[in-house]
Structure formats: structure tokens, C-alpha cells
Coordinates of C-alpha atoms in Angstrom, one line a residue:
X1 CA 162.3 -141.4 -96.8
X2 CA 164.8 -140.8 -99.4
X3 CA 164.0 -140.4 -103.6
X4 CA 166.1 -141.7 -105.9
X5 CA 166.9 -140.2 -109.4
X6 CA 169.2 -142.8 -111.3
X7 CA 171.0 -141.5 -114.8
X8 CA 168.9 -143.3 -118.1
X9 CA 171.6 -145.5 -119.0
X10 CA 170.2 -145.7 -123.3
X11 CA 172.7 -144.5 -125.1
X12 CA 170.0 -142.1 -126.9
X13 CA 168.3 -140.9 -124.1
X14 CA 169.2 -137.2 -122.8
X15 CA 165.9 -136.7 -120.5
X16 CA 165.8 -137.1 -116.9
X17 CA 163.1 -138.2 -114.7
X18 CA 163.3 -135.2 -112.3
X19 CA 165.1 -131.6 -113.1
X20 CA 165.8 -128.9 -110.4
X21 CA 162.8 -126.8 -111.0
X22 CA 160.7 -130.0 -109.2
X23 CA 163.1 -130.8 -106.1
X24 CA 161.3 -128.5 -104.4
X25 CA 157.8 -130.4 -104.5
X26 CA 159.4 -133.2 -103.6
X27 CA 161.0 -131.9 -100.6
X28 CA 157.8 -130.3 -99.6
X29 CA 156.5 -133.6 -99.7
X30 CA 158.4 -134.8 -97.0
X31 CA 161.6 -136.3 -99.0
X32 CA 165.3 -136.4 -99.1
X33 CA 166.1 -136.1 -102.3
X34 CA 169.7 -138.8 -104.4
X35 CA 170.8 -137.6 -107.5
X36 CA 173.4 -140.4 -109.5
X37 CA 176.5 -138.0 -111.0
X38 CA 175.4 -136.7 -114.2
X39 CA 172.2 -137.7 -114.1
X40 CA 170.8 -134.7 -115.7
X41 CA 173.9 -133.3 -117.4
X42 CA 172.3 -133.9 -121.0
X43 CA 168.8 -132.5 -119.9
X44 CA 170.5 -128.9 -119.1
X45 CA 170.8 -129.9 -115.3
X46 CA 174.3 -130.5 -113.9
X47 CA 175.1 -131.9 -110.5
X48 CA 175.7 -128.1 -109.3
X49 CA 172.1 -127.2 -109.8
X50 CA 170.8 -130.0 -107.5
X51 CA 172.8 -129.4 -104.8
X52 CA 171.6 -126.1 -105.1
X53 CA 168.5 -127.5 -104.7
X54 CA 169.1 -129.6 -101.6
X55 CA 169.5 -132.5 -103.5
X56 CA 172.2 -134.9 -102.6
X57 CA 174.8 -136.6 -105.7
X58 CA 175.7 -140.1 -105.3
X59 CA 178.4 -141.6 -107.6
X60 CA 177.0 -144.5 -108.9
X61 CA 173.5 -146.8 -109.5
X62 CA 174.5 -149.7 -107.4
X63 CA 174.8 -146.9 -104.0
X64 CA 171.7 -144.6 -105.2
X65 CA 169.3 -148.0 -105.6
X66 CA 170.6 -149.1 -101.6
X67 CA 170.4 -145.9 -100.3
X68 CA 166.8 -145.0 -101.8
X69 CA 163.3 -146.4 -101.0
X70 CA 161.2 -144.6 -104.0
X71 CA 163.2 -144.6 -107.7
X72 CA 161.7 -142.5 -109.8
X73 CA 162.7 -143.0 -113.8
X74 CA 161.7 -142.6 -117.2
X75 CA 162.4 -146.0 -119.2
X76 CA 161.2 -149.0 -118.2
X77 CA 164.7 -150.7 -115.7
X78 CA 166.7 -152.6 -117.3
X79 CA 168.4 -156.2 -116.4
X80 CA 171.0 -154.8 -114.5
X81 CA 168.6 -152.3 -112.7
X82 CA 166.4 -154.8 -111.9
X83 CA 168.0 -156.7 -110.0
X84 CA 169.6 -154.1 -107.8
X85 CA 165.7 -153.6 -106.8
X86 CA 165.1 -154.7 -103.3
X87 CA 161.4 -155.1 -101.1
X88 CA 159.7 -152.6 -99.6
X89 CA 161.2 -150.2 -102.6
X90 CA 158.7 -148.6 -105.0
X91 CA 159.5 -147.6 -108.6
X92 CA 157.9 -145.2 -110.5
X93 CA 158.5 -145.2 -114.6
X94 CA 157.7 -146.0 -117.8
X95 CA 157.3 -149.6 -118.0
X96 CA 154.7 -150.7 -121.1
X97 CA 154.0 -153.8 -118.9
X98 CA 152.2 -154.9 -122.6
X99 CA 155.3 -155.4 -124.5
X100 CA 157.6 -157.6 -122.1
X101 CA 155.8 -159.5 -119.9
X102 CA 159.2 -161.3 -119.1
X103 CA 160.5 -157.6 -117.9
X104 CA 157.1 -157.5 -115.5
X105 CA 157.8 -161.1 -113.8
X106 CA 161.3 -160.6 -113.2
X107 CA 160.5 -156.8 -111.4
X108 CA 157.6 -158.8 -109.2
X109 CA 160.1 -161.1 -108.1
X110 CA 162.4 -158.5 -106.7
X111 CA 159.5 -157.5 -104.4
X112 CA 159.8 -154.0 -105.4
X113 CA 156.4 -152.4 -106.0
X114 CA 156.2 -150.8 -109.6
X115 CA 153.7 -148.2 -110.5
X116 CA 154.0 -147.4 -114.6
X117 CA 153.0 -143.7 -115.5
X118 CA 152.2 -145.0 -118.7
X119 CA 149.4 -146.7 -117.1
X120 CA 147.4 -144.2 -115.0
X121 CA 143.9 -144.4 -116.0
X122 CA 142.7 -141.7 -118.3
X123 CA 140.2 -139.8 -116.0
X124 CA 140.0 -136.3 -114.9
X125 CA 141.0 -136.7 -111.8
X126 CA 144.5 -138.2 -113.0
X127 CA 145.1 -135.6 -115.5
X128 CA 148.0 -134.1 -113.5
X129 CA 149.6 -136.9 -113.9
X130 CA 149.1 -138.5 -117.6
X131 CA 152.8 -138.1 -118.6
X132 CA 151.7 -139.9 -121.9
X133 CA 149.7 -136.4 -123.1
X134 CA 152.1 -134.0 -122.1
X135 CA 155.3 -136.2 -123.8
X136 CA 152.4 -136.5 -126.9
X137 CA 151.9 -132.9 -127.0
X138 CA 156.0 -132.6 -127.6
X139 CA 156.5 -135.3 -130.2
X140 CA 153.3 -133.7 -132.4
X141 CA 155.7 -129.8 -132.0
X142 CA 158.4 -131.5 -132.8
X143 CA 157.1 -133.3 -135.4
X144 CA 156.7 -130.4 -137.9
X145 CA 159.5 -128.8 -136.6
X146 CA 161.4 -131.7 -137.6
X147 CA 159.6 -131.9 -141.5
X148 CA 160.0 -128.1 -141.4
X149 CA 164.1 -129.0 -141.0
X150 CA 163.9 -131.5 -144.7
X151 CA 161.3 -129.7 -146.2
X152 CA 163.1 -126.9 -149.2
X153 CA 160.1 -124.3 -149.1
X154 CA 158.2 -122.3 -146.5
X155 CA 155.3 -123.6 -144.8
X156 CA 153.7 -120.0 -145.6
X157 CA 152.7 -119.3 -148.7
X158 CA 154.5 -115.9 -149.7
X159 CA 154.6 -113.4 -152.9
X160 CA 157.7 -111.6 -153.2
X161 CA 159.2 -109.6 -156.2
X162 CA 161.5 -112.8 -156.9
X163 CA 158.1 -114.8 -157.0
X164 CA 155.2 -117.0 -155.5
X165 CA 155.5 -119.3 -152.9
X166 CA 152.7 -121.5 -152.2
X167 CA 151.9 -122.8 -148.8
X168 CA 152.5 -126.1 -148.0
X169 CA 149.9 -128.6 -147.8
X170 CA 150.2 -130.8 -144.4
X171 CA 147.9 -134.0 -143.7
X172 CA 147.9 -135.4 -140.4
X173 CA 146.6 -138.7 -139.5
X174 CA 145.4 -139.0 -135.8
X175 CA 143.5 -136.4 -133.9
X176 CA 144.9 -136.7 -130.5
X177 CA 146.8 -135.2 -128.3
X178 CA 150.7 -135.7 -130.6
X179 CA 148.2 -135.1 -133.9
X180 CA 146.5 -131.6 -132.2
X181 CA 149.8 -130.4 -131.5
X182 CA 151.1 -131.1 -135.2
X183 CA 148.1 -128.9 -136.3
X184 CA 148.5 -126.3 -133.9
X185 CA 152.3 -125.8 -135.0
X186 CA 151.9 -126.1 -138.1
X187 CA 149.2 -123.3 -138.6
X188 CA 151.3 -121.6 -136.5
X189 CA 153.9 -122.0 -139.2
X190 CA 151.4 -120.4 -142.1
X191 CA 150.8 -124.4 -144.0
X192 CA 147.3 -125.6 -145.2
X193 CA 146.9 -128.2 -142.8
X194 CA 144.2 -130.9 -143.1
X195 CA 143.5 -133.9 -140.6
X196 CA 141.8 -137.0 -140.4
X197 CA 140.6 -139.5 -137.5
X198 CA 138.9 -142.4 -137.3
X199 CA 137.0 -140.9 -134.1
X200 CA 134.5 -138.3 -135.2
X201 CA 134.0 -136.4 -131.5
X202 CA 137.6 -134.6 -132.3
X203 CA 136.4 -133.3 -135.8
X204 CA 135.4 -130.0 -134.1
X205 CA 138.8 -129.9 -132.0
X206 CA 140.5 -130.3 -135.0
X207 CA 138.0 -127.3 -136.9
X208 CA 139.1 -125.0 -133.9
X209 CA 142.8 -125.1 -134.9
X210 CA 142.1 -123.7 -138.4
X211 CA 142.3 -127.2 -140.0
X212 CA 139.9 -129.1 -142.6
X213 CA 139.1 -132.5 -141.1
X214 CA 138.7 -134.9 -143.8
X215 CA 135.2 -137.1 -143.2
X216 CA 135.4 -140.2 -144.9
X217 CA 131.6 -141.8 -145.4
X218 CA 132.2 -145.1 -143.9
X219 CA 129.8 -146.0 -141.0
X220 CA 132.0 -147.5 -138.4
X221 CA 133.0 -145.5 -134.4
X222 CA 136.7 -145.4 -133.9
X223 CA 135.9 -144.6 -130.6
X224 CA 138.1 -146.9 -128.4
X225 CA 138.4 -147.3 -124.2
X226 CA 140.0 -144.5 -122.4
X227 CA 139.9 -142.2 -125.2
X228 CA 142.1 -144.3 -127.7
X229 CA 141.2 -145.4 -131.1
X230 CA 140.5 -148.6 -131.6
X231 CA 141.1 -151.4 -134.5
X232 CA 138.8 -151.0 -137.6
X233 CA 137.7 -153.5 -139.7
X234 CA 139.6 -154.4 -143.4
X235 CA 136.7 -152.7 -145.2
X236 CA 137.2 -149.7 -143.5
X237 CA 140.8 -149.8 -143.3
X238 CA 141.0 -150.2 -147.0
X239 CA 138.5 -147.3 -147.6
X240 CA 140.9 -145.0 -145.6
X241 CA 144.0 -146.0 -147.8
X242 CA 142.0 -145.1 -150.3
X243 CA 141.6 -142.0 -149.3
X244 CA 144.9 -141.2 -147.9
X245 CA 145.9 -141.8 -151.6
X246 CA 144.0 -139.2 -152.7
X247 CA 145.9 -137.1 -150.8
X248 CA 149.2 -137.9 -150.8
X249 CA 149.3 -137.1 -154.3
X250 CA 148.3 -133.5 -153.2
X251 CA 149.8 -132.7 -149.6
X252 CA 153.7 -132.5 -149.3
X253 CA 153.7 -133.3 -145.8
X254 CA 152.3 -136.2 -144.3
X255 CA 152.1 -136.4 -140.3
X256 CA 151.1 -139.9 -138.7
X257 CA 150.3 -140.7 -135.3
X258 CA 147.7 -143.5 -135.6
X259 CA 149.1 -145.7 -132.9
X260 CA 146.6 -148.5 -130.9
X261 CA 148.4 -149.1 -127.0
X262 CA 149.5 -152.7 -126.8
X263 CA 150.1 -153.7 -130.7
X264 CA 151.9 -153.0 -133.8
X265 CA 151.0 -149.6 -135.4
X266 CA 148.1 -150.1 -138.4
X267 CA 150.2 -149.7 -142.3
X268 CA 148.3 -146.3 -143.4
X269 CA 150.9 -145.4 -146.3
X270 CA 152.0 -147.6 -148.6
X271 CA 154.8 -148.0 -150.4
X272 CA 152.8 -146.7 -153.6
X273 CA 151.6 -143.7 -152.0
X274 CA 154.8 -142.6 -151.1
X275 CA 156.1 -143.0 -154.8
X276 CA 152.6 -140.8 -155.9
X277 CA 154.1 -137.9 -153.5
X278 CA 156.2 -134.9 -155.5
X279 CA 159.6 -135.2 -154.6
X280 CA 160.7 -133.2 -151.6
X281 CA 158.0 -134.4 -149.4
X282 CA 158.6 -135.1 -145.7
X283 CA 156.8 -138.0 -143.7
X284 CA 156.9 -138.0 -140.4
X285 CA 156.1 -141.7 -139.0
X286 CA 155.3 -140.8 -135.0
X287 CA 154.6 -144.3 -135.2
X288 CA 157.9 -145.8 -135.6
X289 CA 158.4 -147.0 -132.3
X290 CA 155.5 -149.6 -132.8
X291 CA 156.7 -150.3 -137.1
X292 CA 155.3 -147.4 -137.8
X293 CA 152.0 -146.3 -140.2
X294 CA 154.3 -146.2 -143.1
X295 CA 155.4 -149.2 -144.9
X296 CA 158.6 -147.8 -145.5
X297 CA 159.2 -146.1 -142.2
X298 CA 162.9 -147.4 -140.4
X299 CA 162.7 -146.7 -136.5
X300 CA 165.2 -144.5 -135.6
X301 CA 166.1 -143.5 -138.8
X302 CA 165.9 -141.2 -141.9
X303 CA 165.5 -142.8 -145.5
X304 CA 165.1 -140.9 -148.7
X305 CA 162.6 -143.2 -151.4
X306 CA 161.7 -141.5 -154.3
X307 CA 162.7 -138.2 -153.1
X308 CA 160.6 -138.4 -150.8
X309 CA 162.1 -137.7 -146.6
X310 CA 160.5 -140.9 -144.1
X311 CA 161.5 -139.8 -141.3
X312 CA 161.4 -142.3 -138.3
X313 CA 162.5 -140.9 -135.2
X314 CA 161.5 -142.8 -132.0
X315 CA 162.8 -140.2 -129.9
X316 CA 160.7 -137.3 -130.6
X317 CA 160.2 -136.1 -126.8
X318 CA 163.7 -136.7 -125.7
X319 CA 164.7 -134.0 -128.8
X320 CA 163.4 -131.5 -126.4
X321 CA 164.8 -132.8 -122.9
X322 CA 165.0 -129.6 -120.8
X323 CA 161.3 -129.8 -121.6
X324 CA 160.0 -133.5 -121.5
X325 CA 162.0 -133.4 -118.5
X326 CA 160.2 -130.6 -116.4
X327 CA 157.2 -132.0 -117.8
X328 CA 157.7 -135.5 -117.1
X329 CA 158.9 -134.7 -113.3
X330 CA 156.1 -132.6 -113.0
X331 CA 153.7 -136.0 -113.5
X332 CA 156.2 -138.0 -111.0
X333 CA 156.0 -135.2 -108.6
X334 CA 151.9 -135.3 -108.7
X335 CA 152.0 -139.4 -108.1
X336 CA 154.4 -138.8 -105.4
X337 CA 151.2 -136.8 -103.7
X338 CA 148.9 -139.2 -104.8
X339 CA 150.8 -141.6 -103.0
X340 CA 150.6 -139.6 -99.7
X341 CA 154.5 -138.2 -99.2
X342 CA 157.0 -139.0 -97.0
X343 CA 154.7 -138.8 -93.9
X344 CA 151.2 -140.8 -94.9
X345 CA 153.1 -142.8 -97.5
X346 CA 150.1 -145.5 -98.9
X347 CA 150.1 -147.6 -101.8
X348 CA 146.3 -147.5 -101.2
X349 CA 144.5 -150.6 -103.7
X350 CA 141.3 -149.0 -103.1
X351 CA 142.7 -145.6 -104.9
X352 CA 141.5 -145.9 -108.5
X353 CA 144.7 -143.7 -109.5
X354 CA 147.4 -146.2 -108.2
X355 CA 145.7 -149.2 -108.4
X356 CA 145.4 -148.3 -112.2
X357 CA 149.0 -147.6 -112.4
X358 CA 149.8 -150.6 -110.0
X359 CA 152.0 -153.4 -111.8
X360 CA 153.8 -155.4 -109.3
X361 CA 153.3 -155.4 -105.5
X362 CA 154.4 -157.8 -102.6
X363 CA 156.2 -159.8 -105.1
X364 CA 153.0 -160.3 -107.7
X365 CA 152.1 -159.0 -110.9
X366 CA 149.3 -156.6 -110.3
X367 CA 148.5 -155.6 -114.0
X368 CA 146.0 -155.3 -115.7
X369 CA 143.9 -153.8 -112.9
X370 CA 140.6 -155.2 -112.4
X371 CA 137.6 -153.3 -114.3
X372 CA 136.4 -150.7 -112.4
X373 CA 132.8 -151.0 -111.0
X374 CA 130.0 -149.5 -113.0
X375 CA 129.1 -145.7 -111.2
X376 CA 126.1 -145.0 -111.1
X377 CA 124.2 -142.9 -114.1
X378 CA 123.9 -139.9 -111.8
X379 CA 127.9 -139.7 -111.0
X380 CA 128.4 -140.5 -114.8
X381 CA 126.3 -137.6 -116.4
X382 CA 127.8 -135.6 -112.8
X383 CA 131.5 -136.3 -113.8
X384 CA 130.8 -135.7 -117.7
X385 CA 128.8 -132.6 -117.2
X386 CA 126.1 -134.1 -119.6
X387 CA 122.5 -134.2 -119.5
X388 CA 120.7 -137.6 -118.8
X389 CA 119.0 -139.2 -122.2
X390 CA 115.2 -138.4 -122.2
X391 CA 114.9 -142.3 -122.0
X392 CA 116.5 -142.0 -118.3
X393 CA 115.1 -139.2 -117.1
X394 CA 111.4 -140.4 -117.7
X395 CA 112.7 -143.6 -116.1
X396 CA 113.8 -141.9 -113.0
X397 CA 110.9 -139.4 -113.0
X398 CA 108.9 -142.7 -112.7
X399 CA 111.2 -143.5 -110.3
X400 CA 110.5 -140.9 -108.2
X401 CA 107.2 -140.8 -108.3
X402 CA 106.9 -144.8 -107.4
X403 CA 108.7 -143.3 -104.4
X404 CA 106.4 -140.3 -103.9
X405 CA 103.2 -142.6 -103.9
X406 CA 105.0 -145.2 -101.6
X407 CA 104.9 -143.0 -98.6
X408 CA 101.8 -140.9 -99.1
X409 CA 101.6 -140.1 -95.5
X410 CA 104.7 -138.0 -95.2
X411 CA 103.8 -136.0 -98.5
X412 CA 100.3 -135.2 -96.0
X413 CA 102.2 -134.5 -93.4
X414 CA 104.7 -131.8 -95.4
X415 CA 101.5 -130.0 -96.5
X416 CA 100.0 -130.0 -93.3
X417 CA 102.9 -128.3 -92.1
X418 CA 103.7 -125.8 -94.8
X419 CA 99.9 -124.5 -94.3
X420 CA 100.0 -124.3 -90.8
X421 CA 103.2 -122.6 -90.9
X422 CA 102.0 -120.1 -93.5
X423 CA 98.5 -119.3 -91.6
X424 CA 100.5 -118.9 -88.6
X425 CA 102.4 -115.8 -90.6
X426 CA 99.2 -114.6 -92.0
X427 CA 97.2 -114.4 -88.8
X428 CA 100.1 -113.4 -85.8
X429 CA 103.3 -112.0 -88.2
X430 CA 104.0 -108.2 -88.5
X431 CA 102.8 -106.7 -92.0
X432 CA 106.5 -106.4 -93.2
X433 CA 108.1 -109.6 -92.2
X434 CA 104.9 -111.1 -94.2
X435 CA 106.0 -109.1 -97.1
X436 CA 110.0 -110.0 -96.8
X437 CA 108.7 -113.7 -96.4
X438 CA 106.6 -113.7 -99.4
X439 CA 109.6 -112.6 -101.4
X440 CA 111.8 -114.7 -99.8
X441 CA 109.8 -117.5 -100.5
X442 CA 109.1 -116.4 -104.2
X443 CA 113.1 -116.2 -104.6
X444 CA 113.9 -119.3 -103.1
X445 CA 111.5 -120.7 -106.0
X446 CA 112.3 -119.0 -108.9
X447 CA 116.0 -119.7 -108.0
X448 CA 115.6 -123.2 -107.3
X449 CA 113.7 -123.4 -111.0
X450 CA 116.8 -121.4 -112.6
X451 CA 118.8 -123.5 -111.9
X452 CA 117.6 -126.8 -111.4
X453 CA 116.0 -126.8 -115.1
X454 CA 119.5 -125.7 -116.7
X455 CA 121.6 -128.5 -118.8
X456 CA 124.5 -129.2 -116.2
X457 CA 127.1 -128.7 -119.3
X458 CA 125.8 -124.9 -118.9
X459 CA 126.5 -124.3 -115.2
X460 CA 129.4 -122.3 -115.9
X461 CA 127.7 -120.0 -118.0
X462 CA 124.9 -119.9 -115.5
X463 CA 127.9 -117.7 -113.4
X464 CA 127.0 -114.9 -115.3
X465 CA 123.4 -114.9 -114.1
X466 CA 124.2 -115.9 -110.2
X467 CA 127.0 -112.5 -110.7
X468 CA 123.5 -110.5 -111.3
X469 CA 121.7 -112.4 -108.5
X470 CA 124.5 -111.7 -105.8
X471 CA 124.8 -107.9 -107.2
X472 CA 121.2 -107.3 -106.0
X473 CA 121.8 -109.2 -102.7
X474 CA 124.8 -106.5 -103.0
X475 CA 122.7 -103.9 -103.4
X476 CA 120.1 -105.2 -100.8
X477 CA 122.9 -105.5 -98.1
X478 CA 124.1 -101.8 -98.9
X479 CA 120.5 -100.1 -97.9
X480 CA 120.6 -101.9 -94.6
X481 CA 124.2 -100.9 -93.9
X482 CA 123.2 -97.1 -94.9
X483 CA 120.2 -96.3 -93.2
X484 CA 119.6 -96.2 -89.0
X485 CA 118.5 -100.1 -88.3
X486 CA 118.9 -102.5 -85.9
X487 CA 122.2 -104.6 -84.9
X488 CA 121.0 -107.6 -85.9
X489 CA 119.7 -105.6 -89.6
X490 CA 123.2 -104.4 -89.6
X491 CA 124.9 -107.7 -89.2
X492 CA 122.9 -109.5 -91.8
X493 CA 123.7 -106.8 -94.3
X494 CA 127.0 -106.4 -93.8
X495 CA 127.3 -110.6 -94.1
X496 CA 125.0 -110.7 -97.2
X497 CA 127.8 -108.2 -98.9
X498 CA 130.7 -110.2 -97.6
X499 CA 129.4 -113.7 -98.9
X500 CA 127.9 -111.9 -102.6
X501 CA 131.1 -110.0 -103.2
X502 CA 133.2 -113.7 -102.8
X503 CA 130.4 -115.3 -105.2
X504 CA 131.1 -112.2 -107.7
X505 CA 135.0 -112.2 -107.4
X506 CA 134.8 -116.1 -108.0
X507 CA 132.5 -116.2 -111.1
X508 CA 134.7 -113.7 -113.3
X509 CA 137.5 -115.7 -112.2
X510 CA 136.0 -118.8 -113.1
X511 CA 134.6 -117.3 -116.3
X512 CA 138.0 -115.6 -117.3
X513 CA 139.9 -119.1 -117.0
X514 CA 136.7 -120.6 -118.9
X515 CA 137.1 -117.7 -121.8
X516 CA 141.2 -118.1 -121.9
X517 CA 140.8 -121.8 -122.6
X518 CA 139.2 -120.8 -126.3
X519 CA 141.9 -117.9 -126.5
X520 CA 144.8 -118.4 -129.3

């Protein structure tokens, strides 16, 4: 099967889906690899480096769409790209099936299945491939690097012999993953950074960065599906102008990237606000694509009102397109797996990955998906690493015991069998396998009681503990090994040592990637 990687054809647009760095997943996967001429050449990737690569360059579109069953893209195809789309191809892009539902039917009726990356499902098992985040995580850096370009003072405050210079005061609106990254940089940078977000579960997140998170005493959950925000009522919307105009009169950056998939980005600064800000100030609308949070924002563009810098870029991640590139292709390259490769290629429906991502196939419009099934509690709090409500776990200890008096003649049975068993030991056993079985049996219990009665959001802390467990089993296995005993002793030492040393070398290296995660 051959890939396909077609030149963006937007005037503004210097990424590109796939760089050199990422052939070589691809290949691995079982793929011949098309490159269109200059595909890459404004992403830091001439033709040269795919060749080096393996890759092959064809000249034009029109001869890289017939000679290639998977495309892989960033922007959603346009007109002309469409209909050089064929069946039995599959595209992979961009498509925000939400905002041109035209664009959706006319790619269904080329046949072509179309997976959009900006639709894989946000759940962990997808996270290798949630483009959306890791493009986010650019246009947030960028962000203040960009308001750090129009801005005439340092974000650190300094005190030189010359004189003070105070820090500057940043505000950013949005605590995902674009906003996070605004506050990381710009604490990097030395500013006063302060955040706000209608979704109280990243107040700590944001806290962690060095920032003050701004709580505004309204009782309404922005807590939206997969993770997004959600719309707020008037009352509170007006309650959070009111408190951004508090602080635009005080901050002299403002960073926004409220933005709800689907619809037109919420107004957050006003016209008026922007007037109340000290001239010099920067805004930096990550909305703009979608309007923009500020009233004054112009997508793709930079206006000056009232001194103040509006800056309304739309093309934040392609500022950086060596990286969003790499990063990008990295996500195509791990849907490219998901899909099977070359040899087990499988648009599988039953996958909740691609049928998430799935917007046309066999010549119909697949999206929106259906809603998943509800899992079951257990798999819920499993997949969360939470612990049950008390409510639930009373019910399912009722459960269980419903279950437990339902087949009273088994439970007689067990204990029949455990006594017997035990007498048997007592009466007939040798004095020191009794002893070894007593504390084998005591182990076994106290174990199981460790661990079972730990919160499951602990079990990686629990490593610790299991390292001092498995260093006595060390320690247990040495003796044997070092003193005359029999073959069999010998064997079971020398495999309690082996399997305890693997437990030991796996929880420090678990427990160092835990520990670097909370590392600056």
C-alpha cells in the first residue's frame, strides 16, 4: 500500500502532515511512502530529505492522489482535492466535519473513507493520537512569545542602577491544554501570571504552574463532555465580564483561549475593557479562528485600539512548523497503527478509536458516531483510578452478599474443605513444612488485606511497599541459594530472586517516571 503526503495548498500554511523524522514509522508499518514536490519545503523538509528517507517525490496532486490509497493531510481537502478522491482510498486530516456539512457530503460521495484527527475521542487510550492537544500545547507557547514580541517591557520584573522594572501582570482565560502552556511560558519568562476557568478540577493544575487561579463565587460546573467547557448561562457569563474587568484594568496582558468545539467563540472582553487597559497592553485572542473572545479581535490580523495590541493570529501552530509538523505526523503515524498497517489494514467500526474519528465510509456520512454504551461502574472507577462512592460500594457489598446467601451450599462445601485440608497438615505434615505453611498462609492474608483495602488511585505508591515485600523474598531466596539444600530448594530460590529482582527493577522505574511527571 502506498501513503500519500500532498503539499497544503493555503496560501498561509507552512506545516506538513508528515516530516522525515516519521517516514520511518510508516515504513515499518508496512508502507511505501509519495511525497508531492515541495511538499515540506516550508516546514524545514526539502524533497532531498525524503528520498533520503525512502520516500518517493511525485510532481504533482492529481498523480500523488491516483497513485496513493491512504492521504494523509492537515487541512480539511479542498474542492479541487476532493474530487480527485476515489473509493477504496482513506484520508486522514483535519476536517471540523461541524462547520461545513456541505464539505462532509460532497467527500461521502467520492466514496473515500475519511477519518478526522480532530475527532478522535478524548480517552486515554487515544492520547497518542489527539493532535488537537499537542497543536494546543504550541499555540498557548506561542502565544506569549508572540505578546512578549509587542509588549515594550520585560516580563521579569528587574532592579537595575538605571531603575525598577516591574513584572508584568498576565491573565489567561481558559485552563486547558493552549491556556496551561500560556502559563507555563510565561512563568518561565519571570511575569505574574494569573488564570481563570470556568471548570474548577484545573484550579490545582493551574496552582502547580506558579499561577493564582481566580475563583469567581458563582455556583454553576463548566464542566463539559470529553473534557471541554461547556456554555454558561447569561447570569454567569455576565458575572465573569465582570470580573475580567476588574482585571483588565490591572493586568497588561491578556491571554484568551475560551473556545466551545462546534460554535462561535463566547465575547469575554469587551470593547470597554480594552479601553480600561494602560496603553501598551497585548491581547492575544487564540480564539480568533471561531470570532474570537474579544469584541474587537480581527482573525488573522493585528489592530492597535487605544494603544492597546489585539492580536488575532489564526495560525498560531503553523508559526512553529518544523514542530507542529513532527508533532502532527507523529499523531497520523499512531492512527496509521491503529488502523492495522499495510498488512492487517481494518477500518474496524467496532474500534471505539476510529469509529470516533470515522466521518464518511462506503459513500455515507458516518459522523457524529453513535454514543458509546454505558461501561460498567467497575471499568469506570478501573479506567479512572478512583474509588467507588460509599453509596456504591454498600450497594455492591449487598450485592455480594445476596450472592453469598444464594448458594449457601458451596460456601459449606469451601469450609469443609479448608478444615479437612488443614487437619490433614496438622496430623500427617512434617513439623517444618507446618511452620512454612502457616506463614505462607499468614502472608498470603496480610498481603491480600494490603492491598485489597488501598484506594486504587494509590496503587502506584503502593510500589514502594511491594519493593520491601520482594526485597525479603530477595533475601529469603539468598539463604536457600547459600546454604547445602536440596535441588528442588535450590531452584525455587534461585526463581524467587529472579522474579523479586524484575518486580524491584520495575517499581523504581515506574516510580521515577511517576516522580519526573511533577519535576519542573
Amino acid at each position: 500500500m502506498n501513503i500519500g503526503i500532498p503539499r497544503e495548498v493555503q496560501a498561509d500554511e507552512h506545516r506538513v502532515a508528515v516530516v522525515p523524522s516519521t517516514l520511518e514509522r510508516l515504513r515499518k508499518a508496512g508502507f511505501d511512502i509519495l511525497v508531492e514536490s515541495g511538499a515540506g519545503a516550508r516546514a524545514e523538509a526539502k524533497d532531498g530529505k525524503y528520498v533520503e528517507m525512502g520516500a518517493t517525490i511525485v510532481p504533482d496532486a492529481r498523480s500523488l492522489f491516483e497513485g496513493s490509497d491512504v492521504l494523509l493531510k492537515i487541512n480539511p481537502p479542498t474542492e479541487g482535492e476532493i474530487a480527485l478522491l476515489r473509493p477504496g482510498q482513506t484520508l486522514i486530516s483535519f476536517i471540523n466535519p461541524a462547520d461545513d456539512g456541505n464539505r462532509v457530503q460532497a467527500i461521502a460521495q467520492t466514496g473515500a473513507s475519511v477519518l478526522a484527527m480532530d475527532q478522535v475521542p478524548r480517552i486515554s487510550r487515544a492520547q497518542k493520537l489527539d493532535a488537537l492537544s499537542a497543536l494546543a500545547n504550541i499555540a498557548g507557547y506561542r502565544a506569549v512569545i508572540e505578546a512578549a514580541h509587542h509588549f515594550g517591557r520585560f516580563f521579569a520584573g528587574q532592579m537595575t542602577a538605571a531603575g525598577k522594572v516591574p513584572p508584568a501582570r498576565i491573565l489567561v482565560i481558559g485552563g486547558g491544554v493552549a491556556g496551561l502552556a500560556a502559563i507555563t511560558a510565561a512563568r518561565g519568562l519571570g511575569a505574574i501570571v494569573r488564570a481563570f476557568d470556568t471548570r474548577l478540577a484545573v484550579k490545582e493544575q493551574v496552582e502547580s504552574l506558579g499561577a493564582e487561579f481566580l475563583v469567581l463565587d458563582f455556583e454553576e460546573s463548566g464542566e463539559g463532555d470529553g473534557g471541554y467547557a461547556k456554555v454558561m448561562s447569561d447570569a454567569f457569563l455576565e458575572a465573569e465580564r465582570k470580573l475580567f474587568a476588574e482585571q483588565a484594568i490591572d493586568v497588561d496582558i491578556i491571554v484568551t483561549t475560551a473556545n466551545i468545539p462546534g460554535r462561535e467563540a463566547p465575547k469575554l472582553i469587551t470593547s470597554g475593557m480594552v479601553e480600561s487597559m494602560r496603553e501598551g497592553s497585548v491581547i492575544v485572542d487564540l480564539a480568533a479562528e471561531r470570532g474570537g473572545n474579544c469584541s474587537l479581535t480581527q482573525p488573522g490580523e493585528v489592530v492597535v485600539h487605544h494603544g492597546v495590541t489585539i492580536i488575532g493570529w489564526t495560525d498560531l501552530p503553523g508559526r512553529m512548523p518544523e514542530l507542529s509538523s513532527r508533532l502532527y505526523g507523529n499523531a497520523l503515524a499512531a492512527m496509521i497503527e491503529e488502523l492495522g498497517g499495510a498488512d492487517d489494514w481494518n477500518i474496524d467500526l467496532d474500534n471505539e478509536v476510529i469509529r470516533g474519528s470515522l466521518v464518511a465510509h462506503g459513500g455515507e456520512v458516518t459522523w457524529p458516531p453513535p454514543a458509546p454504551s454505558e461501561p460498567t461502574q467497575e471499568k469506570n472507577y478501573a479506567k479512572d483510578f478512583g474509588e467507588r462512592p460509599q453509596a456504591e460500594k454498600t450497594e455492591t457489598a449487598e450485592a455480594t452478599t445476596e450472592a453469598a446467601k444464594s448458594s449457601p451450599v458451596g460456601l459449606v462445601l469451601s469450609l469443609i474443605a479448608a478444615a479437612a485440608l488443614t487437619i490433614c497438615i496438622g496430623l500427617w505434615a512434617p513439623a517444618d513444612f507446618t511452620m512454612h505453611f502457616t506463614v505462607f498462609v499468614l502472608a498470603c492474608f496480610v498481603g491480600w488485606q494490603l492491598v485489597w483495602n488501598v484506594t486504587p488511585a494509590l496503587h502506584t505508591p503502593l510500589m514502594s511497599i511491594t519493593n520491601a515485600v520482594s526485597g525479603i523474598i530477595i533475601l529469603g531466596g539468598l539463604l536457600h541459594l547459600s546454604v547445602d539444600s536440596t535441588t528442588a530448594a535450590v531452584v525455587l530460590g534461585a526463581l524467587a530472586v529472579f522474579f523479586a529482582t524484575i518486580n524491584i527493577a520495575g517499581g523504581f522505574l515506574v516510580t521515577r517516571r511517576m516522580l519526573a511527571m511533577f519535576r519542573k
